[in-house]
Tab-separated table of C-alpha atoms in Angstrom:
chain	number	residue	atom	x	y	z
A	1	MET	CA	-111.237	93.960	65.603
A	2	GLU	CA	-112.696	91.432	63.143
A	3	GLU	CA	-114.149	94.262	61.041
A	4	ILE	CA	-110.748	95.972	60.867
A	5	ARG	CA	-109.065	92.693	59.884
A	6	ARG	CA	-111.667	92.072	57.174
A	7	LYS	CA	-111.175	95.534	55.693
A	8	ARG	CA	-107.403	95.080	55.655
A	9	GLU	CA	-107.790	91.792	53.809
A	10	GLU	CA	-109.899	93.536	51.167
A	11	ILE	CA	-107.105	95.979	50.367
A	12	SER	CA	-105.461	95.027	47.080
A	13	GLU	CA	-101.727	94.680	46.574
A	14	GLU	CA	-101.922	97.790	44.398
A	15	ASP	CA	-103.393	99.754	47.318
A	16	VAL	CA	-100.666	98.486	49.631
A	17	LEU	CA	-98.007	99.654	47.190
A	18	ALA	CA	-99.779	103.007	46.945
A	19	GLU	CA	-99.553	103.357	50.739
A	20	VAL	CA	-95.806	102.833	50.488
A	21	GLU	CA	-95.437	105.186	47.523
A	22	ILE	CA	-97.400	108.083	49.013
A	23	TRP	CA	-94.831	108.521	51.794
A	24	LYS	CA	-92.253	109.495	49.164
A	25	TYR	CA	-94.406	112.509	48.324
A	26	VAL	CA	-95.298	113.353	51.913
A	27	PHE	CA	-91.583	113.687	52.696
A	28	GLY	CA	-90.400	114.558	49.202
A	29	PHE	CA	-88.459	117.585	50.439
A	30	VAL	CA	-86.252	115.505	52.757
A	31	GLU	CA	-83.781	114.259	50.150
A	32	MET	CA	-83.124	117.778	48.876
A	33	GLY	CA	-82.663	119.066	52.425
A	34	VAL	CA	-80.291	116.292	53.444
A	35	ILE	CA	-78.170	116.564	50.293
A	36	LYS	CA	-78.005	120.353	50.763
A	37	CYS	CA	-76.746	119.688	54.287
A	38	ALA	CA	-74.055	117.356	52.900
A	39	ILE	CA	-72.977	120.081	50.445
A	40	ASP	CA	-72.928	122.733	53.185
A	41	LEU	CA	-70.776	120.453	55.359
A	42	GLY	CA	-68.525	119.729	52.386
A	43	ILE	CA	-68.595	115.969	52.944
A	44	ALA	CA	-67.947	115.043	49.307
A	45	ASP	CA	-65.175	117.664	49.101
A	46	LEU	CA	-63.518	116.287	52.246
A	47	ILE	CA	-63.474	112.706	50.982
A	48	GLN	CA	-62.271	113.865	47.565
A	49	ALA	CA	-59.439	115.878	49.155
A	50	GLN	CA	-58.476	112.971	51.428
A	51	GLY	CA	-58.105	110.744	48.381
A	52	LYS	CA	-59.475	107.756	50.258
A	53	PRO	CA	-62.538	106.753	52.320
A	54	MET	CA	-63.026	108.546	55.646
A	55	THR	CA	-64.214	107.096	58.935
A	56	LEU	CA	-66.976	108.749	60.947
A	57	PRO	CA	-64.482	110.125	63.530
A	58	GLU	CA	-62.404	111.590	60.672
A	59	LEU	CA	-65.476	113.249	59.193
A	60	LEU	CA	-66.442	114.500	62.647
A	61	VAL	CA	-63.095	116.261	63.077
A	62	ALA	CA	-63.086	117.623	59.522
A	63	THR	CA	-66.631	119.024	59.611
A	64	HIS	CA	-66.070	120.833	62.949
A	65	GLU	CA	-68.562	120.892	65.816
A	66	CYS	CA	-70.980	118.322	64.358
A	67	SER	CA	-72.891	116.021	66.678
A	68	LEU	CA	-71.507	112.484	66.377
A	69	SER	CA	-74.933	110.860	66.518
A	70	LYS	CA	-76.489	113.305	64.030
A	71	LEU	CA	-73.578	112.969	61.614
A	72	TYR	CA	-73.928	109.186	61.809
A	73	ARG	CA	-77.665	109.385	61.090
A	74	LEU	CA	-77.030	111.773	58.209
A	75	MET	CA	-74.470	109.420	56.652
A	76	ARG	CA	-76.753	106.417	57.229
A	77	PHE	CA	-79.483	108.125	55.209
A	78	LEU	CA	-77.080	109.177	52.447
A	79	VAL	CA	-75.689	105.649	52.189
A	80	HIS	CA	-79.212	104.244	52.035
A	81	ARG	CA	-79.911	106.582	49.101
A	82	ASN	CA	-76.631	105.534	47.417
A	83	ILE	CA	-75.299	109.079	47.640
A	84	PHE	CA	-72.277	107.738	49.528
A	85	LYS	CA	-71.210	104.158	50.209
A	86	GLU	CA	-69.851	102.261	53.181
A	87	VAL	CA	-66.560	100.430	52.781
A	88	SER	CA	-64.275	98.657	55.237
A	89	THR	CA	-60.604	99.518	55.647
A	90	SER	CA	-57.934	96.804	55.726
A	91	ASP	CA	-58.302	96.614	59.516
A	92	GLY	CA	-62.074	96.322	59.307
A	93	VAL	CA	-63.031	99.897	60.241
A	94	LYS	CA	-66.200	101.202	58.571
A	95	SER	CA	-65.549	104.198	56.320
A	96	TYR	CA	-67.450	106.315	53.821
A	97	ASP	CA	-66.520	106.768	50.180
A	98	LEU	CA	-67.799	108.629	47.136
A	99	THR	CA	-70.239	107.179	44.619
A	100	PRO	CA	-70.902	108.497	41.095
A	101	ILE	CA	-73.698	110.629	42.591
A	102	SER	CA	-71.642	112.190	45.397
A	103	ARG	CA	-68.855	112.978	42.928
A	104	LEU	CA	-71.383	115.365	41.363
A	105	LEU	CA	-71.623	117.119	44.747
A	106	VAL	CA	-67.928	118.061	44.933
A	107	LYS	CA	-68.238	121.846	44.805
A	108	HIS	CA	-65.428	122.505	42.357
A	109	GLY	CA	-65.573	119.176	40.563
A	110	GLU	CA	-65.416	119.076	36.788
A	111	ARG	CA	-69.032	117.848	36.606
A	112	SER	CA	-70.322	119.367	39.844
A	113	MET	CA	-74.062	119.896	40.277
A	114	ALA	CA	-73.679	121.327	43.786
A	115	ALA	CA	-74.515	124.924	42.821
A	116	PHE	CA	-77.652	123.797	40.991
A	117	LEU	CA	-78.944	122.005	44.077
A	118	LEU	CA	-78.043	124.975	46.276
A	119	LEU	CA	-80.023	127.235	43.929
A	120	GLU	CA	-83.146	125.090	43.874
A	121	SER	CA	-83.005	124.538	47.649
A	122	SER	CA	-82.498	128.232	48.435
A	123	PRO	CA	-85.299	130.050	50.303
A	124	VAL	CA	-85.768	132.292	47.258
A	125	MET	CA	-86.537	129.373	44.941
A	126	LEU	CA	-88.499	127.335	47.485
A	127	ALA	CA	-90.894	130.152	48.389
A	128	PRO	CA	-92.792	130.038	45.044
A	129	TRP	CA	-93.770	126.421	45.676
A	130	HIS	CA	-95.888	127.626	48.600
A	131	ALA	CA	-97.746	129.856	46.120
A	132	PHE	CA	-97.807	127.233	43.356
A	133	SER	CA	-101.505	126.360	43.658
A	134	GLY	CA	-102.403	129.984	43.026
A	135	CYS	CA	-100.691	130.087	39.623
A	136	VAL	CA	-102.745	127.266	38.083
A	137	PRO	CA	-106.112	129.087	37.707
A	138	GLU	CA	-106.466	131.091	34.491
A	139	SER	CA	-106.491	134.328	36.478
A	140	GLY	CA	-103.777	133.155	38.867
A	141	LYS	CA	-100.638	135.125	39.628
A	142	PRO	CA	-97.235	133.630	38.722
A	143	ALA	CA	-95.908	131.793	41.770
A	144	PHE	CA	-92.538	133.557	41.889
A	145	GLU	CA	-94.167	136.980	41.671
A	146	ALA	CA	-96.703	135.996	44.326
A	147	ALA	CA	-93.846	135.042	46.643
A	148	HIS	CA	-91.447	137.911	45.915
A	149	GLY	CA	-93.382	140.720	44.231
A	150	VAL	CA	-91.209	140.645	41.077
A	151	ASP	CA	-90.293	138.033	38.490
A	152	VAL	CA	-87.142	135.935	38.816
A	153	TRP	CA	-85.087	138.265	36.592
A	154	GLY	CA	-86.163	141.372	38.453
A	155	TYR	CA	-85.266	139.680	41.719
A	156	ALA	CA	-81.845	138.593	40.431
A	157	SER	CA	-81.003	142.077	39.131
A	158	GLY	CA	-81.455	143.438	42.643
A	159	ASP	CA	-79.678	140.609	44.456
A	160	PRO	CA	-76.119	140.026	43.163
A	161	GLU	CA	-75.632	136.989	45.398
A	162	HIS	CA	-78.726	135.251	44.003
A	163	SER	CA	-77.782	136.261	40.465
A	164	GLU	CA	-74.374	134.666	40.933
A	165	LEU	CA	-76.001	131.485	42.230
A	166	ILE	CA	-78.221	131.315	39.122
A	167	ASN	CA	-75.185	131.708	36.873
A	168	GLU	CA	-73.229	129.079	38.814
A	169	ALA	CA	-76.169	126.677	38.504
A	170	MET	CA	-76.370	127.230	34.750
A	171	ALA	CA	-72.613	126.633	34.562
A	172	CYS	CA	-73.202	123.270	36.276
A	173	ASP	CA	-75.600	122.292	33.515
A	174	ALA	CA	-73.152	123.476	30.853
A	175	ARG	CA	-70.429	121.211	32.199
A	176	LEU	CA	-72.742	118.234	31.707
A	177	VAL	CA	-74.433	119.219	28.442
A	178	VAL	CA	-71.577	120.639	26.364
A	179	PRO	CA	-69.613	117.335	26.384
A	180	ALA	CA	-72.793	115.580	25.183
A	181	ILE	CA	-73.123	118.146	22.375
A	182	LEU	CA	-69.480	117.647	21.369
A	183	GLU	CA	-69.897	113.880	21.337
A	184	ASP	CA	-73.232	113.624	19.545
A	185	CYS	CA	-73.037	116.705	17.264
A	186	PRO	CA	-69.302	117.064	16.509
A	187	SER	CA	-69.831	118.969	13.242
A	188	LEU	CA	-72.250	121.493	14.740
A	189	PHE	CA	-69.902	124.451	14.223
A	190	ASP	CA	-68.383	123.456	10.901
A	191	GLY	CA	-68.255	126.544	8.694
A	192	VAL	CA	-69.028	128.847	11.642
A	193	GLN	CA	-66.436	131.498	12.497
A	194	THR	CA	-68.368	133.601	14.999
A	195	VAL	CA	-71.062	132.645	17.496
A	196	VAL	CA	-73.177	134.626	19.953
A	197	ASP	CA	-74.420	132.821	23.063
A	198	VAL	CA	-77.812	134.391	23.755
A	199	GLY	CA	-78.457	134.443	27.506
A	200	GLY	CA	-75.043	132.902	28.110
A	201	GLY	CA	-74.733	133.715	31.812
A	202	ASN	CA	-71.147	133.838	33.053
A	203	GLY	CA	-69.787	132.460	29.782
A	204	THR	CA	-69.034	128.908	30.924
A	205	THR	CA	-70.846	127.333	27.961
A	206	LEU	CA	-69.210	129.556	25.363
A	207	GLY	CA	-65.817	129.120	26.983
A	208	MET	CA	-66.124	125.355	26.602
A	209	LEU	CA	-67.241	125.673	22.979
A	210	VAL	CA	-64.418	127.984	21.861
A	211	LYS	CA	-61.940	125.677	23.570
A	212	ALA	CA	-63.353	122.679	21.687
A	213	TYR	CA	-63.526	124.625	18.410
A	214	PRO	CA	-60.422	126.883	18.525
A	215	TRP	CA	-61.337	128.796	15.353
A	216	LEU	CA	-64.508	130.183	16.971
A	217	LYS	CA	-64.772	133.763	18.165
A	218	GLY	CA	-67.548	134.103	20.717
A	219	THR	CA	-69.810	136.825	22.087
A	220	ASN	CA	-71.389	136.047	25.428
A	221	PHE	CA	-74.612	138.084	25.518
A	222	ASP	CA	-76.679	138.517	28.676
A	223	LEU	CA	-78.268	141.186	30.829
A	224	PRO	CA	-75.869	143.994	31.799
A	225	HIS	CA	-75.705	143.019	35.469
A	226	VAL	CA	-74.662	139.498	34.395
A	227	ALA	CA	-72.225	140.364	31.605
A	228	SER	CA	-70.484	143.041	33.670
A	229	VAL	CA	-69.246	140.531	36.261
A	230	ALA	CA	-68.507	137.599	33.922
A	231	PRO	CA	-64.902	136.337	34.145
A	232	LYS	CA	-62.404	136.905	31.342
A	233	ILE	CA	-62.341	134.022	28.839
A	234	ASP	CA	-60.010	133.705	25.856
A	235	ASN	CA	-61.731	134.355	22.503
A	236	VAL	CA	-64.934	135.453	24.266
A	237	GLU	CA	-66.276	138.994	24.545
A	238	HIS	CA	-68.933	139.673	27.178
A	239	VAL	CA	-71.682	142.029	26.019
A	240	GLY	CA	-74.634	143.284	28.044
A	241	GLY	CA	-78.023	143.976	26.520
A	242	ASP	CA	-81.609	142.835	26.060
A	243	PHE	CA	-82.365	139.982	23.648
A	244	PHE	CA	-85.881	141.343	23.135
A	245	VAL	CA	-84.325	144.471	21.586
A	246	ASN	CA	-81.174	143.481	19.746
A	247	ILE	CA	-78.681	140.598	19.534
A	248	PRO	CA	-75.042	140.998	18.391
A	249	LYS	CA	-74.287	139.792	14.863
A	250	ALA	CA	-72.634	136.396	14.346
A	251	ASP	CA	-72.563	133.450	11.939
A	252	ALA	CA	-74.575	131.421	14.443
A	253	ALA	CA	-76.750	132.238	17.424
A	254	PHE	CA	-76.548	129.712	20.262
A	255	VAL	CA	-79.414	129.620	22.778
A	256	MET	CA	-79.245	127.113	25.632
A	257	TRP	CA	-81.876	126.839	28.348
A	258	SER	CA	-83.139	130.393	27.860
A	259	LEU	CA	-86.226	129.904	25.713
A	260	HIS	CA	-87.927	127.612	28.225
A	261	ASP	CA	-88.048	130.590	30.608
A	262	TRP	CA	-90.572	132.335	28.349
A	263	GLY	CA	-94.021	131.917	26.854
A	264	ASP	CA	-94.575	131.250	23.159
A	265	GLU	CA	-94.907	134.890	22.082
A	266	GLU	CA	-91.718	135.867	23.902
A	267	CYS	CA	-89.900	132.872	22.393
A	268	ILE	CA	-90.984	133.896	18.913
A	269	ASN	CA	-89.728	137.443	19.526
A	270	ILE	CA	-86.353	136.178	20.802
A	271	LEU	CA	-85.955	133.810	17.862
A	272	ARG	CA	-86.816	136.566	15.391
A	273	LYS	CA	-84.051	138.672	16.939
A	274	CYS	CA	-81.705	135.671	16.624
A	275	LYS	CA	-82.678	135.367	12.962
A	276	GLU	CA	-81.895	139.052	12.411
A	277	ALA	CA	-78.457	138.546	13.975
A	278	ILE	CA	-77.293	135.798	11.578
A	279	PRO	CA	-76.607	135.845	7.806
A	280	LYS	CA	-79.521	134.895	5.567
A	281	ASP	CA	-77.197	132.586	3.660
A	282	GLY	CA	-75.301	130.094	5.789
A	283	GLY	CA	-76.445	131.383	9.172
A	284	LYS	CA	-78.170	129.200	11.716
A	285	VAL	CA	-79.666	129.262	15.194
A	286	ILE	CA	-78.648	126.466	17.542
A	287	ILE	CA	-81.169	125.828	20.318
A	288	VAL	CA	-80.376	123.528	23.235
A	289	GLU	CA	-83.621	122.779	25.058
A	290	ALA	CA	-85.628	119.838	26.323
A	291	VAL	CA	-88.039	118.212	23.869
A	292	ILE	CA	-90.854	116.417	25.676
A	293	ASP	CA	-91.992	113.157	24.114
A	294	GLU	CA	-95.290	112.127	25.674
A	295	VAL	CA	-95.198	108.657	24.078
A	296	GLU	CA	-91.664	107.264	23.926
A	297	GLU	CA	-89.719	106.444	27.080
A	298	HIS	CA	-86.360	108.126	27.706
A	299	GLU	CA	-83.891	108.081	30.587
A	300	PHE	CA	-84.486	111.824	31.150
A	301	LYS	CA	-88.254	111.788	30.532
A	302	ASP	CA	-89.158	112.170	34.207
A	303	VAL	CA	-86.678	115.043	34.654
A	304	ARG	CA	-88.217	116.860	31.691
A	305	TYR	CA	-91.660	116.663	33.260
A	306	VAL	CA	-90.238	117.869	36.574
A	307	LEU	CA	-88.540	120.782	34.821
A	308	ASP	CA	-91.857	121.749	33.266
A	309	MET	CA	-93.265	122.144	36.777
A	310	VAL	CA	-90.176	124.135	37.805
A	311	MET	CA	-90.817	126.502	34.899
A	312	MET	CA	-94.392	126.918	36.075
A	313	ALA	CA	-93.202	127.742	39.602
A	314	HIS	CA	-90.263	129.991	38.760
A	315	THR	CA	-91.284	131.866	35.604
A	316	SER	CA	-94.336	133.772	34.448
A	317	ALA	CA	-95.051	131.753	31.285
A	318	GLY	CA	-92.075	129.447	30.743
A	319	LYS	CA	-92.494	125.773	29.911
A	320	GLU	CA	-90.839	122.720	28.409
A	321	ARG	CA	-92.044	121.969	24.876
A	322	THR	CA	-92.893	119.034	22.641
A	323	GLN	CA	-91.538	118.552	19.126
A	324	GLU	CA	-94.803	119.917	17.753
A	325	ASP	CA	-94.485	122.992	19.973
A	326	TRP	CA	-90.983	123.687	18.663
A	327	THR	CA	-92.111	123.206	15.063
A	328	ASN	CA	-94.897	125.750	15.507
A	329	ILE	CA	-92.677	128.303	17.261
A	330	LEU	CA	-89.905	128.066	14.678
A	331	ARG	CA	-92.395	128.367	11.830
A	332	GLU	CA	-93.934	131.475	13.416
A	333	SER	CA	-90.434	132.886	13.923
A	334	GLY	CA	-89.789	132.721	10.181
A	335	PHE	CA	-87.388	129.792	9.919
A	336	SER	CA	-87.631	127.736	6.754
A	337	ARG	CA	-86.519	124.424	8.234
A	338	HIS	CA	-85.083	122.834	11.346
A	339	THR	CA	-83.676	119.542	12.568
A	340	ILE	CA	-83.743	118.052	16.068
A	341	TYR	CA	-80.704	116.054	17.166
A	342	PRO	CA	-81.042	113.942	20.325
A	343	ILE	CA	-78.081	113.970	22.694
A	344	ARG	CA	-77.504	112.110	25.939
A	345	ALA	CA	-78.765	114.903	28.160
A	346	ILE	CA	-82.014	116.441	29.350
A	347	GLN	CA	-81.897	118.709	26.309
A	348	ALA	CA	-81.759	118.072	22.584
A	349	VAL	CA	-80.018	120.185	19.939
A	350	ILE	CA	-82.381	121.985	17.563
A	351	VAL	CA	-80.770	123.632	14.535
A	352	ALA	CA	-82.901	126.149	12.613
A	353	TRP	CA	-82.080	127.859	9.327
A	354	PRO	CA	-83.556	131.117	7.928
């Protein structure tokens, strides 16, 4: 007993903190799983629709067939994580209300991130993490292919439900990023009459841009199985194709969160096709991607590093890039100059000219 006590006394405060910290990684999947459960149960949607905090019995009735004790434990965890908050009604009854985080979980909310979390927590996207260690060796197989036998795009083309979930998740990001672009780069489309969104998914991003800049005419360009089911949007034409082969002509090519899915050589090929699609005089390519800064701190720095690991797990050669990486890729793609504009989002805006 004395030997055990002596060894415990020799443990530094730093080691004690490490013992606390390591549990976050041991059970790192729990938060995702619990929040997915809250989305599946529609808890944020129910409180939003009620227009006021809801008591546990009210949530129990509204969620149908839940266990009272399990629902209580679920809400206790979510309150502890500040996903929801406890409030008291005028007669002192404990109720649950939305926080800024849970407002992002309202499925059809203006800034909803629910579909993105449902995508990343889906069995399809979780499976590659079990093969992640195998993709790190030089001769290793990409994790997604190891798990599913095809790459993420091949899988999506054969699974319309998963393809729709990917597009809904990208639309979630658009609803957060486009307002940041409009605020921090308001003159981005000055002098531009036509724009092609390269890899634009279901057209959410382009729809927001043409609404903000009414003079714009947009072409939403994505794979045929994506473009063919995209919803009708005023001033937007959906076109299916392959951006490695040809990109529709426009004054500006807009590429958001597509280049990070690919390795450097593929990125260079895509950007060369973008360059071919725009006028030599006055044309430009607008890239919206993360720019990793390994020195300076930033509120989204941790998310950018996490996304880099997601690219490693879910794509064959995709990655997040540093400023130097982007400079090299744009130079190899034949652009004469570029400027990086920070915005309050995970991504930055990179404008490149022929």
